[in-house]
Amino acid sequence: MQSPTTTKQSKAASAKEHPSGDRRFKTLDMTMKRYQYKPDALIEVLHKAQESFGYLEEDVLTYIARGLKLPLSKVYGTATFYHLFSLKPNGAHTCVVCLGTACYVKGSNKVAEELEKELGIKMGETTADGQISLMAARCIGACGIAPAVVFDGTVAGKQEPEMALTKVKEWEAE
Amino acid sequence: MSVKTLKIDGIDIAIEEGATVLDAARQAGVPIPTLCHLDGVGDIGACRLCLVEVGGSRRLLPACVTEVAEGMEVQTNTPKLQEYRRMTVELLFSEGNHVCAVCVANGHCELQDVAIQVGMDHSRFTYRFPDRGVDVSHEQFGIDHNRCILCTRCVRVCDEIEGAHVWDVAQRGAACYIVSGLNQPWGEVDACTSCGKCVDACPTGAIFRKGSTTGEKERDRAKLDFLVTAREKHEWTR
Ligand code: SF4
Ligand code: FES
Ligand code: FES
């Protein structure tokens, strides 16, 4: 059965509106409008998108490219250049290993290696079940407690590979 | 327009303001090796092959993006520069997979030419042997990322001359690669007009016409010059 609101909505839909009707695209529209759809607002718009969608899926990148009238490849290039943007959804848990100089010297690469082995994924990847994302950072400003690992936003210092493994295994058991 | 006078390898040169050191060197008949420079499109100074020494500056400067200045004294072929250039070319070779013997561009490759020009006979750096993949989804052309030196000539020619902007650079650092559309197979990018300018622009065998085999890639560089002159000056000079 068709509800009367559907027709109303589609009539109201502007050419630019996203067909999914997803509210978050509205937020994007507002951001782009605020920057008068200027192509050089790309980074700001990507930030907004990352913030509201959690990651930048193809659909979102295409939408932004259309809005700012930019080539797709340029939008893709920009989105993949910056560490801050991610093109894939993060796992339920995130584990960021600092590979900055101080942490590296203190053996964070060993921690990273062990985690990769345990989870069967590489840095920057998420386990197939979407549970855990493994990431690397370059100095998180916690050099004093190197090697540092961030588990779900909480910094843990002086991490031996075993300690990190224990934490991750807890997540895996969930 | 005002004119600047300078010296390149001891040769006196007068050239209009705003010209690059590379322009001036060409006018003086002094050869400077280049790779990312392509006549007719903007320069970005990516390959660092054209580095020169400029009196009064301790840094080496890329000739293709350095503007001439009054009284400049430029050296283009000091032992230091020769050493750096050879190293740059060696790095390019060790970074990708440049196997001339099986490459479409063998004998018509600017990377190969430059290697000969700078006297490189081997690379002192360890080869990385990256696994970068090949995209032959386009009807007429293919791109072998293993042969790409990231000069971005394809990106610029497609953006500035054809206006389609199919290509760009994705990722960063060692993971950089030339991306088509939204990381789509080239053949699926609807912005591509199949004009083939990127094939002509590519200095190596990275972008090629399908069906060409070892040593068969010959590019029509004059076509790009022709198009640029026609566009900018409305002169059809072919
Ligand atoms: S594909 Fe060819 S033209 Fe494009 S960046 Fe690579 S080497 Fe340069
Ligand atoms: S290097 Fe890891 S916190 Fe600084
Ligand atoms: S030609 Fe000048 S940096 Fe490549």
XYZ file of C-alpha atoms and ligand atoms in Angstrom:
428
model
C 0.000 0.000 0.000
C 1.248 3.433 -0.808
C 1.176 6.019 1.885
C 0.288 9.546 0.848
C 3.487 10.870 2.351
C 5.633 9.039 -0.198
C 4.206 11.020 -3.068
C 4.562 14.206 -1.162
C 8.178 13.452 -0.411
C 9.124 12.621 -3.940
C 7.457 15.771 -5.167
C 9.392 17.828 -2.684
C 12.661 16.135 -3.565
C 14.992 18.483 -5.370
C 17.222 17.229 -8.127
C 20.104 17.199 -5.701
C 18.442 15.272 -2.932
C 19.704 11.782 -2.321
C 17.172 9.169 -3.450
C 17.618 7.075 -0.313
C 16.047 9.870 1.705
C 18.798 9.348 4.289
C 18.794 12.358 6.582
C 22.562 12.454 6.730
C 22.707 13.538 3.118
C 20.681 16.576 4.184
C 23.446 17.471 6.632
C 25.932 17.155 3.805
C 23.790 19.410 1.648
C 23.757 22.020 4.363
C 27.515 21.882 4.727
C 28.059 22.196 0.990
C 25.622 25.057 0.846
C 27.410 26.832 3.654
C 30.537 26.730 1.495
C 28.509 27.821 -1.550
C 29.325 24.520 -3.246
C 32.868 25.779 -3.769
C 35.214 23.039 -4.962
C 37.897 24.078 -2.480
C 35.582 23.183 0.390
C 36.198 19.513 -0.412
C 38.158 18.751 2.749
C 35.616 20.404 5.021
C 32.792 18.519 3.352
C 34.670 15.226 3.612
C 35.182 15.907 7.317
C 31.487 16.429 7.780
C 30.705 13.269 5.870
C 33.196 11.228 7.861
C 31.675 12.600 11.038
C 28.075 11.850 10.165
C 28.497 8.575 8.265
C 31.458 7.182 10.192
C 33.192 6.369 6.943
C 33.136 7.461 3.330
C 31.360 4.974 1.153
C 31.277 5.288 -2.616
C 27.793 6.643 -2.610
C 28.806 9.480 -0.318
C 31.927 10.315 -2.336
C 29.909 10.416 -5.548
C 27.325 12.632 -3.891
C 30.014 15.069 -2.760
C 31.703 15.055 -6.179
C 28.389 15.938 -7.831
C 27.611 18.602 -5.270
C 30.940 20.365 -5.597
C 31.160 19.593 -9.315
C 34.498 17.849 -8.909
C 35.994 14.929 -10.822
C 35.443 11.606 -9.067
C 39.130 10.745 -9.168
C 40.028 13.969 -7.408
C 37.568 13.329 -4.610
C 38.827 9.769 -4.272
C 42.435 10.933 -4.308
C 41.794 13.476 -1.561
C 39.785 11.058 0.570
C 42.529 8.434 0.423
C 45.374 10.887 1.001
C 44.421 11.864 4.525
C 44.754 9.439 7.382
C 41.671 10.822 9.016
C 39.259 9.662 6.367
C 38.375 6.035 6.122
C 36.612 4.425 3.187
C 35.543 1.353 5.075
C 33.455 1.117 8.224
C 35.524 0.576 11.324
C 35.018 -2.506 13.425
C 33.049 -2.515 16.668
C 36.399 -2.235 18.459
C 39.433 -0.294 17.320
C 43.023 -0.864 18.240
C 45.559 1.765 17.242
C 49.219 0.894 17.615
C 51.598 3.833 17.709
C 54.469 3.348 15.320
C 56.000 6.740 15.997
C 59.742 6.899 16.629
C 59.676 6.551 20.419
C 57.180 3.687 20.388
C 58.930 1.999 17.529
C 62.248 2.083 19.321
C 60.522 0.550 22.341
C 59.275 -2.303 20.221
C 55.771 -1.318 19.104
C 56.451 -3.004 15.776
C 56.591 -6.305 17.668
C 53.225 -5.492 19.229
C 51.844 -4.672 15.815
C 53.193 -7.870 14.300
C 51.725 -10.047 17.031
C 48.336 -8.361 16.714
C 48.343 -8.829 12.956
C 49.165 -12.497 13.471
C 46.488 -12.997 16.108
C 43.753 -11.269 14.106
C 44.839 -12.475 10.708
C 44.637 -8.954 9.267
C 47.087 -6.228 8.381
C 47.316 -2.702 9.751
C 44.456 -0.610 8.396
C 42.143 -3.609 8.048
C 39.088 -4.855 9.887
C 38.365 -8.478 10.748
C 35.877 -10.197 8.460
C 33.238 -10.310 11.224
C 33.474 -6.526 11.574
C 34.550 -6.853 15.207
C 38.047 -5.412 15.348
C 39.924 -2.781 13.340
C 43.671 -2.583 13.552
C 45.320 0.736 12.820
C 48.706 2.368 13.009
C 49.468 5.924 14.090
C 52.589 8.076 13.954
C 53.128 9.432 17.455
C 50.045 10.036 19.532
C 51.870 12.297 21.962
C 52.342 9.649 24.623
C 56.039 9.014 24.045
C 56.700 8.987 27.814
C 54.796 5.718 28.161
C 56.023 4.171 24.926
C 55.118 1.814 23.394
C 51.542 3.103 23.359
C 48.420 1.380 22.074
C 44.937 2.904 21.994
C 42.131 0.436 22.729
C 38.709 1.861 21.882
C 39.919 5.402 22.487
C 41.724 4.636 25.753
C 45.494 4.982 25.746
C 47.460 2.151 27.277
C 51.183 2.577 27.901
C 54.215 0.289 28.094
C 52.547 -2.401 26.056
C 54.214 -5.758 25.711
C 52.892 -7.873 22.858
C 51.248 -10.236 25.401
C 49.343 -7.396 27.071
C 47.921 -6.190 23.816
C 47.055 -9.729 22.819
C 45.173 -10.325 26.065
C 43.055 -7.242 25.483
C 42.268 -8.168 21.911
C 41.466 -11.735 22.885
C 38.895 -10.392 25.343
C 37.209 -8.630 22.437
C 37.375 -11.730 20.324
C 35.645 -13.721 23.080
C 32.697 -11.310 23.137
C 56.808 42.451 -20.768
C 60.096 42.854 -19.032
C 63.101 40.768 -19.901
C 65.448 39.017 -17.499
C 69.072 38.281 -18.217
C 70.843 35.344 -16.669
C 73.692 32.908 -17.182
C 73.248 29.189 -17.703
C 76.473 27.179 -17.675
C 78.235 30.402 -18.576
C 75.968 31.179 -21.539
C 74.255 34.583 -21.468
C 70.507 34.442 -21.952
C 67.754 37.036 -22.173
C 64.238 35.751 -21.710
C 60.887 37.210 -20.752
C 59.926 37.467 -17.119
C 57.921 34.528 -15.821
C 59.765 31.979 -17.954
C 61.263 29.022 -16.139
C 64.925 28.118 -15.879
C 64.064 25.117 -18.041
C 62.701 27.408 -20.792
C 65.836 29.497 -20.583
C 68.110 26.456 -20.736
C 66.310 25.221 -23.811
C 66.692 28.600 -25.432
C 70.403 28.447 -24.652
C 70.626 24.965 -26.096
C 71.604 23.484 -22.738
C 70.020 20.067 -22.221
C 68.444 19.350 -18.815
C 66.925 15.894 -18.364
C 63.223 15.928 -17.425
C 60.504 13.364 -16.874
C 57.417 14.920 -15.350
C 57.645 17.994 -17.561
C 55.433 17.822 -20.633
C 55.189 20.685 -23.090
C 51.680 22.076 -23.106
C 50.608 21.163 -19.588
C 51.396 22.747 -16.236
C 54.534 21.788 -14.327
C 54.465 20.347 -10.828
C 58.106 19.474 -10.117
C 57.409 15.853 -9.236
C 60.373 13.912 -10.599
C 63.267 16.115 -9.440
C 65.313 15.133 -12.457
C 65.700 18.696 -13.653
C 67.433 19.900 -10.469
C 69.986 22.648 -11.042
C 72.326 24.690 -8.900
C 71.553 28.367 -8.599
C 74.207 30.755 -7.342
C 73.344 32.076 -3.888
C 70.995 29.209 -3.054
C 72.182 26.233 -1.049
C 69.274 24.113 -2.138
C 69.054 22.460 -5.517
C 66.117 23.840 -7.483
C 63.909 22.098 -10.045
C 64.401 23.996 -13.323
C 60.864 23.305 -14.554
C 59.169 25.222 -11.740
C 61.815 27.825 -10.939
C 61.251 31.225 -12.490
C 64.139 33.091 -14.011
C 65.438 36.108 -12.120
C 67.699 38.963 -13.086
C 71.381 38.088 -12.801
C 70.756 34.442 -11.942
C 73.720 32.115 -12.375
C 72.656 28.577 -13.091
C 74.780 25.433 -13.248
C 73.128 22.418 -14.838
C 75.795 19.770 -14.985
C 78.081 19.808 -11.968
C 79.414 16.473 -10.619
C 77.027 16.828 -7.680
C 74.040 17.200 -10.001
C 75.156 14.289 -12.143
C 75.356 12.136 -9.041
C 71.918 13.199 -7.798
C 70.321 12.650 -11.167
C 71.689 9.181 -11.498
C 70.449 8.404 -8.021
C 66.985 9.730 -8.844
C 66.758 7.501 -11.892
C 68.029 4.508 -9.935
C 65.356 5.129 -7.321
C 62.682 5.225 -10.002
C 63.871 1.907 -11.359
C 64.001 0.221 -7.981
C 60.607 1.571 -6.969
C 58.510 -0.041 -9.708
C 58.890 -3.003 -12.011
C 60.653 -1.689 -15.080
C 61.506 -4.681 -17.193
C 62.462 -3.203 -20.543
C 62.810 -6.535 -22.339
C 59.079 -7.232 -22.119
C 57.763 -3.658 -22.195
C 55.649 -2.107 -24.967
C 57.713 1.058 -24.704
C 61.141 -0.556 -25.060
C 63.167 1.730 -27.294
C 60.578 4.525 -27.047
C 60.646 5.053 -23.317
C 61.624 8.326 -21.705
C 62.673 6.599 -18.502
C 64.990 4.380 -20.484
C 66.315 7.391 -22.422
C 66.988 9.276 -19.231
C 68.771 6.281 -17.701
C 71.086 6.245 -20.686
C 71.470 10.018 -20.572
C 72.585 10.039 -16.927
C 74.818 7.016 -17.400
C 72.983 4.615 -15.151
C 74.166 1.046 -15.725
C 72.671 -0.557 -12.635
C 70.737 0.408 -9.533
C 72.563 0.469 -6.234
C 69.225 0.317 -4.419
C 67.346 -2.863 -3.655
C 64.422 -3.434 -5.991
C 61.068 -3.313 -4.260
C 59.254 -5.558 -6.755
C 55.832 -4.180 -5.831
C 52.709 -6.001 -6.920
C 50.669 -3.199 -8.411
C 48.319 -4.746 -10.888
C 47.221 -4.079 -14.452
C 43.877 -2.699 -15.612
C 42.834 -3.717 -19.112
C 39.126 -3.066 -18.669
C 39.135 -0.267 -21.237
C 38.210 -1.262 -24.774
C 41.223 0.290 -26.418
C 43.815 0.959 -23.745
C 45.417 -0.576 -20.701
C 47.377 0.681 -17.696
C 50.134 -1.338 -16.095
C 50.778 0.296 -12.744
C 54.036 -1.613 -12.395
C 55.561 0.614 -15.052
C 54.207 3.854 -13.654
C 56.634 6.433 -12.294
C 53.878 8.701 -10.935
C 54.906 11.642 -13.073
C 51.181 12.538 -13.327
C 51.491 13.559 -16.958
C 48.399 11.488 -17.720
C 46.511 13.230 -14.931
C 47.422 16.672 -16.216
C 46.913 15.991 -19.897
C 43.458 14.550 -19.202
C 42.537 17.434 -16.921
C 44.102 20.356 -18.759
C 43.831 19.399 -22.410
C 40.980 16.933 -22.701
C 39.129 18.362 -19.713
C 37.811 14.978 -18.580
C 39.928 14.513 -15.424
C 39.610 10.744 -15.440
C 42.864 10.272 -13.523
C 44.217 11.401 -10.214
C 46.654 10.205 -7.574
C 45.204 8.025 -4.829
C 46.687 7.145 -1.429
C 49.984 8.534 -0.161
C 53.634 7.652 0.181
C 54.728 4.314 -1.197
C 51.092 3.256 -1.676
C 50.403 6.029 -4.224
C 48.922 5.006 -7.512
C 47.129 6.522 -10.474
C 43.407 6.085 -9.964
C 40.644 6.239 -12.553
C 37.289 7.653 -11.473
C 36.142 6.510 -8.073
C 38.722 3.732 -8.029
C 36.732 2.069 -10.806
C 38.088 -0.060 -13.604
C 39.141 2.347 -16.341
C 36.603 0.899 -18.755
C 33.772 1.815 -16.399
C 34.661 5.463 -15.969
C 32.104 7.367 -17.983
C 34.143 10.583 -17.941
C 36.696 8.906 -20.237
C 36.294 9.994 -23.843
C 38.767 7.380 -25.132
C 40.783 10.195 -26.685
C 44.095 8.449 -26.034
C 45.956 11.575 -24.906
C 47.182 9.812 -21.792
C 48.776 7.158 -23.983
C 50.720 9.861 -25.787
C 51.553 11.661 -22.568
C 52.859 8.668 -20.624
C 56.665 8.613 -20.719
C 56.878 4.894 -20.017
C 54.902 1.876 -21.131
C 52.455 2.226 -18.227
C 49.590 3.412 -20.415
C 49.436 1.629 -23.735
C 47.209 0.756 -26.621
C 45.868 -2.753 -26.403
C 47.295 -5.116 -28.933
C 50.714 -3.499 -29.017
C 53.529 -5.772 -28.027
C 57.157 -5.384 -26.931
C 58.736 -2.219 -28.265
C 55.674 -1.266 -30.312
C 54.474 1.726 -28.382
C 55.172 4.847 -30.370
C 53.646 7.999 -29.106
C 52.485 10.944 -31.095
C 53.838 13.738 -28.930
C 53.425 16.273 -31.735
C 49.684 15.764 -31.472
C 49.659 17.244 -27.977
C 51.719 20.240 -29.074
C 49.368 20.745 -31.975
C 46.324 20.693 -29.729
C 47.834 23.075 -27.214
C 48.815 25.608 -29.883
C 45.405 25.320 -31.493
C 43.675 25.869 -28.169
C 45.783 28.650 -26.819
C 46.749 30.561 -29.936
C 44.099 29.477 -32.394
C 46.815 28.417 -34.768
C 46.466 25.099 -36.531
C 50.042 24.257 -37.314
C 50.038 20.701 -38.468
S 50.657 6.194 -16.033
Fe 52.364 7.045 -17.259
S 51.834 9.243 -17.457
Fe 50.573 8.431 -15.807
S 51.742 8.873 -13.930
Fe 52.288 6.769 -14.572
S 54.128 7.011 -15.834
Fe 53.208 9.051 -15.658
S 56.010 7.779 19.313
Fe 54.323 6.734 20.110
S 53.428 8.270 21.332
Fe 55.105 9.343 20.427
S 60.921 17.854 -14.880
Fe 61.252 19.213 -13.286
S 60.777 18.034 -11.546
Fe 60.273 16.675 -13.170
